[in-house]
Short mmCIF file of C-alpha atoms in Angstrom, two decimals:
data_model
loop_
_atom_site.label_atom_id
_atom_site.label_comp_id
_atom_site.label_asym_id
_atom_site.label_seq_id
_atom_site.Cartn_x
_atom_site.Cartn_y
_atom_site.Cartn_z
CA UNK A 1 0.00 0.00 0.00
CA UNK A 2 2.86 2.38 0.82
CA UNK A 3 4.32 1.73 -2.64
CA UNK A 4 1.01 2.64 -4.34
CA UNK A 5 0.76 5.77 -2.21
CA UNK A 6 4.31 6.78 -3.18
CA UNK A 7 3.48 6.26 -6.87
CA UNK A 8 0.26 8.29 -6.50
CA UNK A 9 2.12 11.18 -4.83
CA UNK A 10 4.90 11.03 -7.43
CA UNK A 11 2.44 11.08 -10.35
CA UNK A 12 0.58 14.01 -8.81
CA UNK A 13 3.84 15.91 -8.35
CA UNK A 14 5.04 15.17 -11.90
CA UNK A 15 1.71 16.31 -13.35
CA UNK A 16 2.21 19.64 -11.60
CA UNK A 17 5.80 19.89 -12.82
CA UNK A 18 4.72 19.24 -16.41
CA UNK A 19 1.92 21.81 -16.21
CA UNK A 20 4.32 24.41 -14.77
CA UNK A 21 6.88 23.63 -17.47
CA UNK A 22 4.25 23.96 -20.21
CA UNK A 23 3.03 27.24 -18.77
CA UNK A 24 6.59 28.56 -18.56
CA UNK A 25 7.35 27.57 -22.16
CA UNK A 26 4.13 29.10 -23.47
CA UNK A 27 4.54 32.40 -21.64
CA UNK A 28 8.29 32.57 -22.35
CA UNK A 29 7.76 31.87 -26.05
CA UNK A 30 5.03 34.49 -26.22
CA UNK A 31 7.29 37.11 -24.63
CA UNK A 32 10.17 36.23 -26.97
CA UNK A 33 7.90 36.37 -30.02
CA UNK A 34 6.46 39.70 -28.93
CA UNK A 35 9.90 41.29 -28.71
CA UNK A 36 11.50 39.58 -31.71
CA UNK A 37 8.64 39.68 -34.22
CA UNK A 38 6.30 42.27 -32.69
CA UNK A 39 3.56 39.63 -32.77
CA UNK A 40 2.33 37.34 -30.04
CA UNK A 41 0.45 34.07 -29.84
CA UNK A 42 -3.26 34.88 -29.52
CA UNK A 43 -3.89 31.82 -27.36
CA UNK A 44 -0.90 32.03 -24.98
CA UNK A 45 -2.52 34.01 -22.17
CA UNK A 46 -5.59 31.81 -22.23
CA UNK A 47 -3.54 28.60 -22.17
CA UNK A 48 -1.42 29.89 -19.29
CA UNK A 49 -4.55 30.85 -17.35
CA UNK A 50 -6.11 27.42 -17.77
CA UNK A 51 -2.88 25.66 -16.85
CA UNK A 52 -2.73 27.80 -13.70
CA UNK A 53 -6.29 26.77 -12.82
CA UNK A 54 -5.40 23.10 -13.28
CA UNK A 55 -2.19 23.49 -11.24
CA UNK A 56 -4.08 25.13 -8.39
CA UNK A 57 -6.71 22.42 -8.09
CA UNK A 58 -4.29 19.56 -8.78
CA UNK A 59 -1.73 20.80 -6.28
CA UNK A 60 -4.10 21.43 -3.39
CA UNK A 61 -3.95 17.78 -2.30
CA UNK A 62 -0.16 17.81 -2.12
CA UNK A 63 -0.29 21.05 -0.15
CA UNK A 64 -2.72 19.40 2.27
CA UNK A 65 -0.47 16.35 2.58
CA UNK A 66 2.59 18.43 3.45
CA UNK A 67 0.90 20.97 5.71
CA UNK A 68 0.98 23.78 3.17
CA UNK A 69 -2.48 25.19 3.87
CA UNK A 70 -3.12 27.85 6.48
CA UNK A 71 -4.02 26.50 9.91
CA UNK A 72 -5.13 28.30 13.05
CA UNK A 73 -4.43 26.05 16.02
CA UNK A 74 -5.32 28.18 19.05
CA UNK A 75 -8.42 26.14 19.96
CA UNK A 76 -6.73 22.80 19.38
CA UNK A 77 -3.71 23.84 21.45
CA UNK A 78 -5.98 24.82 24.34
CA UNK A 79 -7.65 21.39 24.48
CA UNK A 80 -6.37 18.36 26.38
CA UNK A 81 -4.85 15.50 24.32
CA UNK A 82 -8.14 13.58 23.98
CA UNK A 83 -9.98 16.75 22.93
CA UNK A 84 -7.32 17.46 20.30
CA UNK A 85 -7.78 13.99 18.84
CA UNK A 86 -11.55 14.42 18.69
CA UNK A 87 -11.17 17.86 17.13
CA UNK A 88 -8.81 16.50 14.45
CA UNK A 89 -11.28 13.69 13.68
CA UNK A 90 -14.14 16.19 13.32
CA UNK A 91 -11.92 18.38 11.15
CA UNK A 92 -10.98 15.45 8.88
CA UNK A 93 -14.63 14.40 8.57
CA UNK A 94 -15.70 17.98 7.82
CA UNK A 95 -13.02 18.28 5.14
CA UNK A 96 -14.07 14.97 3.61
CA UNK A 97 -17.72 16.09 3.44
CA UNK A 98 -16.76 19.48 1.99
CA UNK A 99 -14.43 17.94 -0.60
CA UNK A 100 -17.14 15.46 -1.64
CA UNK A 101 -19.67 18.26 -1.98
CA UNK A 102 -17.24 20.25 -4.12
CA UNK A 103 -16.68 17.25 -6.41
CA UNK A 104 -20.43 17.17 -7.06
CA UNK A 105 -20.61 20.94 -7.59
CA UNK A 106 -17.60 20.79 -9.91
CA UNK A 107 -19.20 18.07 -12.00
CA UNK A 108 -22.38 20.16 -12.29
CA UNK A 109 -20.40 23.25 -13.35
CA UNK A 110 -18.42 21.27 -15.91
CA UNK A 111 -21.58 19.75 -17.37
CA UNK A 112 -23.22 23.18 -17.69
CA UNK A 113 -20.21 24.53 -19.55
CA UNK A 114 -19.66 21.61 -21.93
CA UNK A 115 -21.16 23.36 -24.96
CA UNK A 116 -19.36 26.68 -24.59
CA UNK A 117 -15.88 27.03 -26.02
CA UNK A 118 -12.97 29.18 -24.95
CA UNK A 119 -12.38 32.31 -27.03
CA UNK A 120 -8.85 31.66 -28.33
CA UNK A 121 -8.22 27.93 -28.00
CA UNK A 122 -11.76 26.95 -29.00
CA UNK A 123 -11.84 24.02 -26.57
CA UNK A 124 -14.97 23.27 -24.54
CA UNK A 125 -15.01 24.92 -21.13
CA UNK A 126 -15.78 21.45 -19.82
CA UNK A 127 -12.02 20.79 -19.85
CA UNK A 128 -11.31 23.94 -17.86
CA UNK A 129 -14.05 23.33 -15.28
CA UNK A 130 -13.07 19.67 -14.96
CA UNK A 131 -10.12 20.88 -12.89
CA UNK A 132 -12.48 21.42 -9.96
CA UNK A 133 -13.86 17.89 -9.53
CA UNK A 134 -10.48 16.37 -10.39
CA UNK A 135 -8.72 18.57 -7.84
CA UNK A 136 -11.22 17.86 -5.07
CA UNK A 137 -11.07 14.14 -5.85
CA UNK A 138 -7.30 14.35 -5.40
CA UNK A 139 -7.87 16.18 -2.11
CA UNK A 140 -10.12 13.33 -0.95
CA UNK A 141 -7.47 10.78 -1.90
CA UNK A 142 -4.67 12.65 -0.13
CA UNK A 143 -6.83 13.21 2.95
CA UNK A 144 -7.77 9.53 3.07
CA UNK A 145 -4.11 8.55 2.92
CA UNK A 146 -3.00 10.85 5.75
CA UNK A 147 -6.12 10.94 7.93
CA UNK A 148 -5.28 8.10 10.33
CA UNK A 149 -1.90 9.50 11.33
CA UNK A 150 -3.24 13.07 11.45
CA UNK A 151 -6.15 12.14 13.70
CA UNK A 152 -4.04 10.00 15.99
CA UNK A 153 -1.09 12.34 16.45
CA UNK A 154 -1.68 15.54 14.51
CA UNK A 155 1.41 14.75 12.45
CA UNK A 156 2.45 13.22 9.19
CA UNK A 157 5.76 11.98 7.89
CA UNK A 158 7.18 13.44 4.74
CA UNK A 159 7.90 10.59 2.41
CA UNK A 160 10.61 12.56 0.64
CA UNK A 161 12.44 13.87 3.72
CA UNK A 162 15.76 12.44 4.83
CA UNK A 163 14.92 12.73 8.50
CA UNK A 164 12.30 10.79 10.40
CA UNK A 165 10.98 13.80 12.27
CA UNK A 166 7.21 14.10 12.02
CA UNK A 167 5.79 17.34 10.73
CA UNK A 168 2.51 18.83 11.81
CA UNK A 169 -0.48 18.84 9.47
CA UNK A 170 -3.17 21.56 9.23
CA UNK A 171 -4.53 21.85 12.70
CA UNK A 172 -0.97 21.51 14.05
CA UNK A 173 1.76 24.03 14.67
CA UNK A 174 4.14 23.81 11.72
CA UNK A 175 4.66 22.19 8.33
#
């Protein structure tokens, strides 16, 4: 199971790297063309914008996994150990419900936009709006993989770190 989780995390990370590389190449090429030929690619800004949307939704799960989201821990820190565990369980359940709801909303948005096309690229907006349900599905998967350790101890272990020191997840002190 750990091996599958490592592959899942690696694929998610590489997808983000490829999207960032594509966005960088598109924007860089557009800037170079603008200065060299005085013309630019009419679709470059739109493509970069949609890649940024996909990177944001696709990367949210990795940010959750590694404690990259904002967390306010004053209430949790004031509770006794048992209360902290209960609070983390409620938090994880609340996040799971919210993420599931957002998957459904994202699917509805994508379906509504399937017949409209983007101005420059002329692709259906369905592909742009699909970032939302895909991203929240990834959030559900990442949360499911880290929930047990987070609820039990409020920590997670970075799979790519050299040290074995646990780091704190959202709801904890540091990342």
